[in-house]
Amino acid sequence: MFQLKEQIAVVTGGAKGIGKGIVNALLAQEAKVIVLDKDVEAGEALARELPIDFLNLDVTKAEQVSQVFSRIIEAYGRIDILASNVGIFPQKTLENMSEDDWDAIFSVNLKGTFLVVQEALKHMKKQTYGRVVLTSSITGPVTGFPGWSHYGATKAGQLGFMRSIALEYAKFGITVNAVQPGNILTEGLIEQGEDYLKQMKATIPTHTLGEPIDIGAAVAFLASPEARFITGQTLIIDGGQILPESFDAIL
Ligand code: NAP
């Protein structure tokens, strides 16, 4: 239905997990994809596996972000799509949470989103075209989970950030949207442990965890020229996890 031929797409945190799913979906629509990630080993391995370019980036470092985006503009001339996907989700209950725990997650999930999106929008505004898609979560904006109060605050914060910049850039042919994944089987999710995965599967009406490509497909649509009249919106992709009013409602 739509294709992204010759579009320049940047995916942060694209070396693995949901980011890799986004990369695969964008490649399937024939976009040129540049992956930015701090995991150099995984990024370089991905560049051997798929026709992408990989650049090392820590999204919390403003100067690095600016340099990497300048390199992308020098090499490709433009940025049509930004999937701002980096996020971390360490668990800490509130009573055990230190100021450093709080600052670390806000630095990656919110400051990192701000730095990367601001840089991409600078170039998109000149082009009077752009598609920004943030990876938020159901956790925070819709649901809660013990140990993720700081994480949930960052994921809800991303949506607040998105809504105002969607307004600031709407007249420049730029849309800013978000996806809210439920439980998607990634390296990061596996780290939560077998009990967590089992518990999640039981609370998802499809009785399956999502796969990275499930998020990638939604991002590719929101990143397409055809999605031009959708901005400041979010799409929940969770196998119906937020729907049941009780366990009995899951058949
Ligand atoms: P993942 O498997 O941990 O992959 C994330 C990638 O981002 C890793 O390669 C990681 O590198 C990299 N990264 C971390 N911090 C970075 C930084 N400061 N700068 C650059 N790269 C960085 O995570 P995921 O499960 O795919 O999650 C991706 C996004 O989806 C996150 O925003 C997360 O909040 C969101 N999400 C995930 C789920 C889920 O079920 N998986 C659900 C809802 C929302 P290292 O491995 O070296 O840290």
XYZ file of C-alpha atoms and ligand atoms in Angstrom:
299
model
C 0.000 0.000 0.000
C 2.836 2.389 0.763
C 6.537 2.364 0.204
C 9.526 4.306 1.448
C 11.771 3.989 -1.576
C 14.841 6.265 -1.384
C 13.740 7.721 1.951
C 16.491 8.248 4.494
C 15.547 6.696 7.834
C 17.431 6.916 11.133
C 16.668 4.398 13.889
C 18.115 4.887 17.378
C 18.641 1.760 19.465
C 18.284 -0.135 16.201
C 21.027 -2.701 16.775
C 18.663 -5.123 18.459
C 15.220 -5.665 19.936
C 12.332 -3.448 18.864
C 14.747 -1.156 17.026
C 15.847 -4.053 14.843
C 12.177 -4.820 14.139
C 11.744 -1.205 13.018
C 14.858 -1.501 10.824
C 13.500 -4.654 9.163
C 10.108 -3.067 8.501
C 11.674 0.070 6.984
C 14.013 -2.029 4.809
C 11.030 -4.073 3.606
C 9.515 -0.792 2.348
C 12.843 0.002 0.636
C 14.034 2.847 2.878
C 17.757 3.552 3.277
C 18.360 2.875 6.974
C 21.028 4.271 9.298
C 21.201 2.587 12.702
C 22.478 4.493 15.738
C 23.263 2.536 18.884
C 25.756 2.420 21.734
C 26.164 -1.361 21.373
C 28.927 -1.317 18.756
C 29.312 -5.078 18.548
C 25.585 -5.620 17.851
C 25.511 -2.652 15.456
C 28.459 -3.900 13.427
C 27.004 -7.415 13.346
C 23.721 -5.959 12.057
C 25.583 -4.067 9.325
C 27.024 -7.406 8.168
C 23.573 -9.048 8.252
C 21.461 -6.295 6.659
C 22.026 -3.508 4.074
C 22.215 -0.721 6.667
C 24.822 1.767 7.832
C 25.738 1.723 11.500
C 27.064 4.603 13.594
C 28.015 4.444 17.248
C 26.014 6.880 19.388
C 25.161 7.402 23.028
C 21.929 9.417 22.866
C 22.613 11.098 26.221
C 25.636 12.990 24.849
C 24.513 16.210 23.159
C 27.765 16.827 21.291
C 27.879 13.258 19.928
C 24.248 13.531 18.798
C 24.941 16.751 16.931
C 28.102 15.316 15.289
C 26.403 12.080 14.216
C 23.459 13.923 12.652
C 25.862 16.259 10.806
C 27.666 13.176 9.448
C 24.350 11.731 8.276
C 23.407 14.983 6.507
C 26.867 15.168 4.900
C 26.564 11.597 3.618
C 22.864 11.459 2.634
C 21.758 15.091 2.300
C 18.528 14.650 4.273
C 16.641 12.764 6.973
C 13.076 11.817 6.115
C 12.333 9.491 9.022
C 13.472 9.348 12.628
C 12.477 6.400 14.799
C 13.586 7.520 18.257
C 13.519 4.161 19.963
C 16.322 3.994 22.553
C 15.107 3.218 26.034
C 16.231 1.390 29.153
C 14.005 -0.297 31.729
C 15.876 -1.323 34.882
C 13.505 -2.265 37.725
C 13.704 -0.530 41.119
C 10.944 -0.149 43.664
C 10.467 3.388 44.940
C 11.798 2.652 48.411
C 15.055 1.333 46.917
C 15.419 4.027 44.263
C 18.342 6.435 44.485
C 18.629 9.855 42.901
C 21.185 8.318 40.503
C 18.687 5.602 39.438
C 16.121 8.292 38.690
C 18.584 10.523 36.818
C 20.025 7.639 34.772
C 16.697 6.554 33.311
C 15.546 10.120 32.664
C 18.848 10.839 30.958
C 18.486 7.990 28.448
C 14.711 7.830 27.938
C 13.734 11.488 28.045
C 16.849 13.614 27.572
C 18.049 11.195 24.879
C 14.687 11.509 23.093
C 14.841 15.305 23.341
C 18.404 15.543 21.978
C 17.862 13.193 19.036
C 14.450 14.557 18.043
C 15.589 18.177 18.316
C 18.567 17.475 16.069
C 16.510 15.595 13.445
C 13.797 18.262 13.413
C 16.384 20.953 12.691
C 17.090 19.229 9.371
C 13.490 18.157 8.690
C 12.289 21.755 9.074
C 14.683 22.892 6.311
C 13.349 20.105 4.081
C 9.721 20.927 5.025
C 9.206 17.189 5.342
C 9.684 14.657 8.091
C 8.243 11.770 10.052
C 9.203 11.281 13.694
C 8.014 8.200 15.558
C 8.842 7.731 19.248
C 8.845 4.382 21.016
C 6.942 4.961 24.253
C 5.222 2.112 26.138
C 1.927 1.070 27.686
C 3.813 1.201 31.024
C 3.382 4.705 32.390
C 0.883 6.280 29.994
C -1.705 3.488 30.552
C -0.528 0.846 33.030
C 1.760 0.537 36.021
C 4.151 -2.151 37.186
C 5.977 -2.425 40.538
C 9.573 -1.349 40.017
C 8.873 0.847 37.032
C 7.685 4.151 38.517
C 10.707 6.009 37.104
C 10.427 4.167 33.763
C 6.686 4.816 33.545
C 7.261 8.507 34.230
C 9.706 8.720 31.296
C 7.367 6.862 28.923
C 4.415 9.118 29.849
C 6.785 12.087 29.570
C 7.657 11.143 25.985
C 3.987 11.500 25.040
C 3.738 14.943 26.627
C 6.855 15.975 24.712
C 5.417 14.548 21.482
C 2.105 16.433 21.650
C 3.658 19.883 21.906
C 6.297 19.349 19.228
C 3.639 17.878 16.916
C 2.001 21.311 17.132
C 5.269 23.233 16.737
C 6.167 21.399 13.502
C 2.767 20.629 11.914
C 2.952 23.502 9.434
C 6.338 22.312 8.141
C 5.097 19.019 6.675
C 6.384 17.143 9.724
C 4.414 14.665 11.803
C 5.377 13.430 15.265
C 3.709 10.292 16.569
C 4.419 7.460 18.999
C 3.950 3.753 19.351
C 3.173 2.189 22.721
C 4.386 -1.408 22.760
C 3.109 -3.925 25.238
C 5.389 -6.875 25.995
C 7.642 -7.521 23.034
C 10.167 -10.343 23.140
C 13.531 -8.580 22.991
C 16.906 -8.983 24.650
C 15.863 -6.291 27.137
C 12.621 -8.088 28.007
C 14.349 -11.456 28.380
C 16.554 -9.821 31.047
C 13.421 -9.402 33.220
C 13.489 -13.173 33.805
C 11.414 -16.264 33.054
C 8.780 -15.538 35.767
C 8.117 -12.096 34.328
C 7.711 -13.469 30.773
C 5.318 -16.181 32.001
C 3.274 -13.687 34.018
C 3.004 -11.365 31.004
C 1.956 -14.098 28.596
C -0.862 -15.031 30.968
C -2.194 -11.451 30.963
C -2.166 -10.960 27.181
C -5.438 -11.995 25.475
C -3.516 -13.397 22.463
C -1.465 -15.541 24.919
C 1.650 -14.552 23.009
C 4.324 -11.940 23.505
C 4.752 -9.469 20.651
C 7.643 -9.581 18.209
C 9.824 -6.612 17.211
C 8.379 -6.630 13.672
C 4.895 -6.019 15.162
C 6.158 -2.628 16.311
C 8.196 -2.131 13.123
C 5.115 -2.485 10.917
C 3.270 0.243 12.826
C 6.296 2.541 12.775
C 6.743 2.054 9.015
C 3.116 3.103 8.459
C 3.377 6.201 10.681
C 6.656 7.024 8.885
C 5.083 6.869 5.429
C 4.076 9.846 3.275
C 0.513 8.447 3.351
C 0.288 9.037 7.133
C 0.578 12.796 6.544
C -2.690 13.689 8.342
C -1.825 11.809 11.542
C 0.165 13.784 14.091
C 0.497 13.885 17.863
C -1.096 10.439 18.125
C -0.139 7.136 19.658
C -0.803 3.557 18.656
C -0.960 0.828 21.304
C 0.445 -2.491 20.076
C 0.007 -4.969 22.892
C -2.085 -7.995 21.844
C -4.983 -6.510 23.811
C -3.101 -6.525 27.120
C -4.690 -3.314 28.433
C -8.266 -4.451 27.621
C -9.350 -7.039 30.234
C -11.245 -5.812 33.310
C -10.424 -9.060 35.113
C -8.444 -12.280 34.567
C -11.783 -13.986 33.722
C -12.069 -11.743 30.670
C -9.023 -13.446 29.149
C -10.343 -16.511 27.321
P 16.772 -3.566 24.106
O 16.514 -4.959 23.646
O 17.476 -3.350 25.425
O 17.528 -2.748 22.947
C 17.771 -1.368 23.121
C 19.027 -0.948 22.377
O 19.280 0.438 22.693
C 20.268 -1.730 22.815
O 21.101 -2.022 21.714
C 20.957 -0.760 23.775
O 22.355 -0.986 23.903
C 20.669 0.561 23.106
N 20.854 1.679 24.034
C 20.610 1.724 25.363
N 20.977 2.917 25.855
C 21.476 3.647 24.817
C 22.013 4.963 24.704
N 22.173 5.769 25.770
N 22.379 5.388 23.473
C 22.275 4.571 22.389
N 21.809 3.320 22.434
C 21.382 2.867 23.632
O 15.378 -2.765 24.269
P 13.939 -3.064 23.596
O 13.219 -4.024 24.438
O 14.097 -3.310 22.142
O 13.255 -1.633 23.810
C 13.360 -0.605 22.850
C 12.380 0.498 23.193
O 11.067 -0.038 23.311
C 12.674 1.188 24.526
O 12.389 2.571 24.405
C 11.672 0.548 25.487
O 11.336 1.405 26.551
C 10.498 0.339 24.551
N 9.580 -0.716 24.993
C 9.966 -2.022 25.024
C 9.053 -2.991 25.393
C 9.385 -4.457 25.363
O 8.509 -5.264 25.715
N 10.566 -4.874 24.953
C 7.764 -2.622 25.775
C 7.414 -1.278 25.764
C 8.320 -0.322 25.354
P 22.887 -1.805 25.191
O 22.309 -3.200 25.089
O 24.370 -1.755 25.060
O 22.363 -1.079 26.413
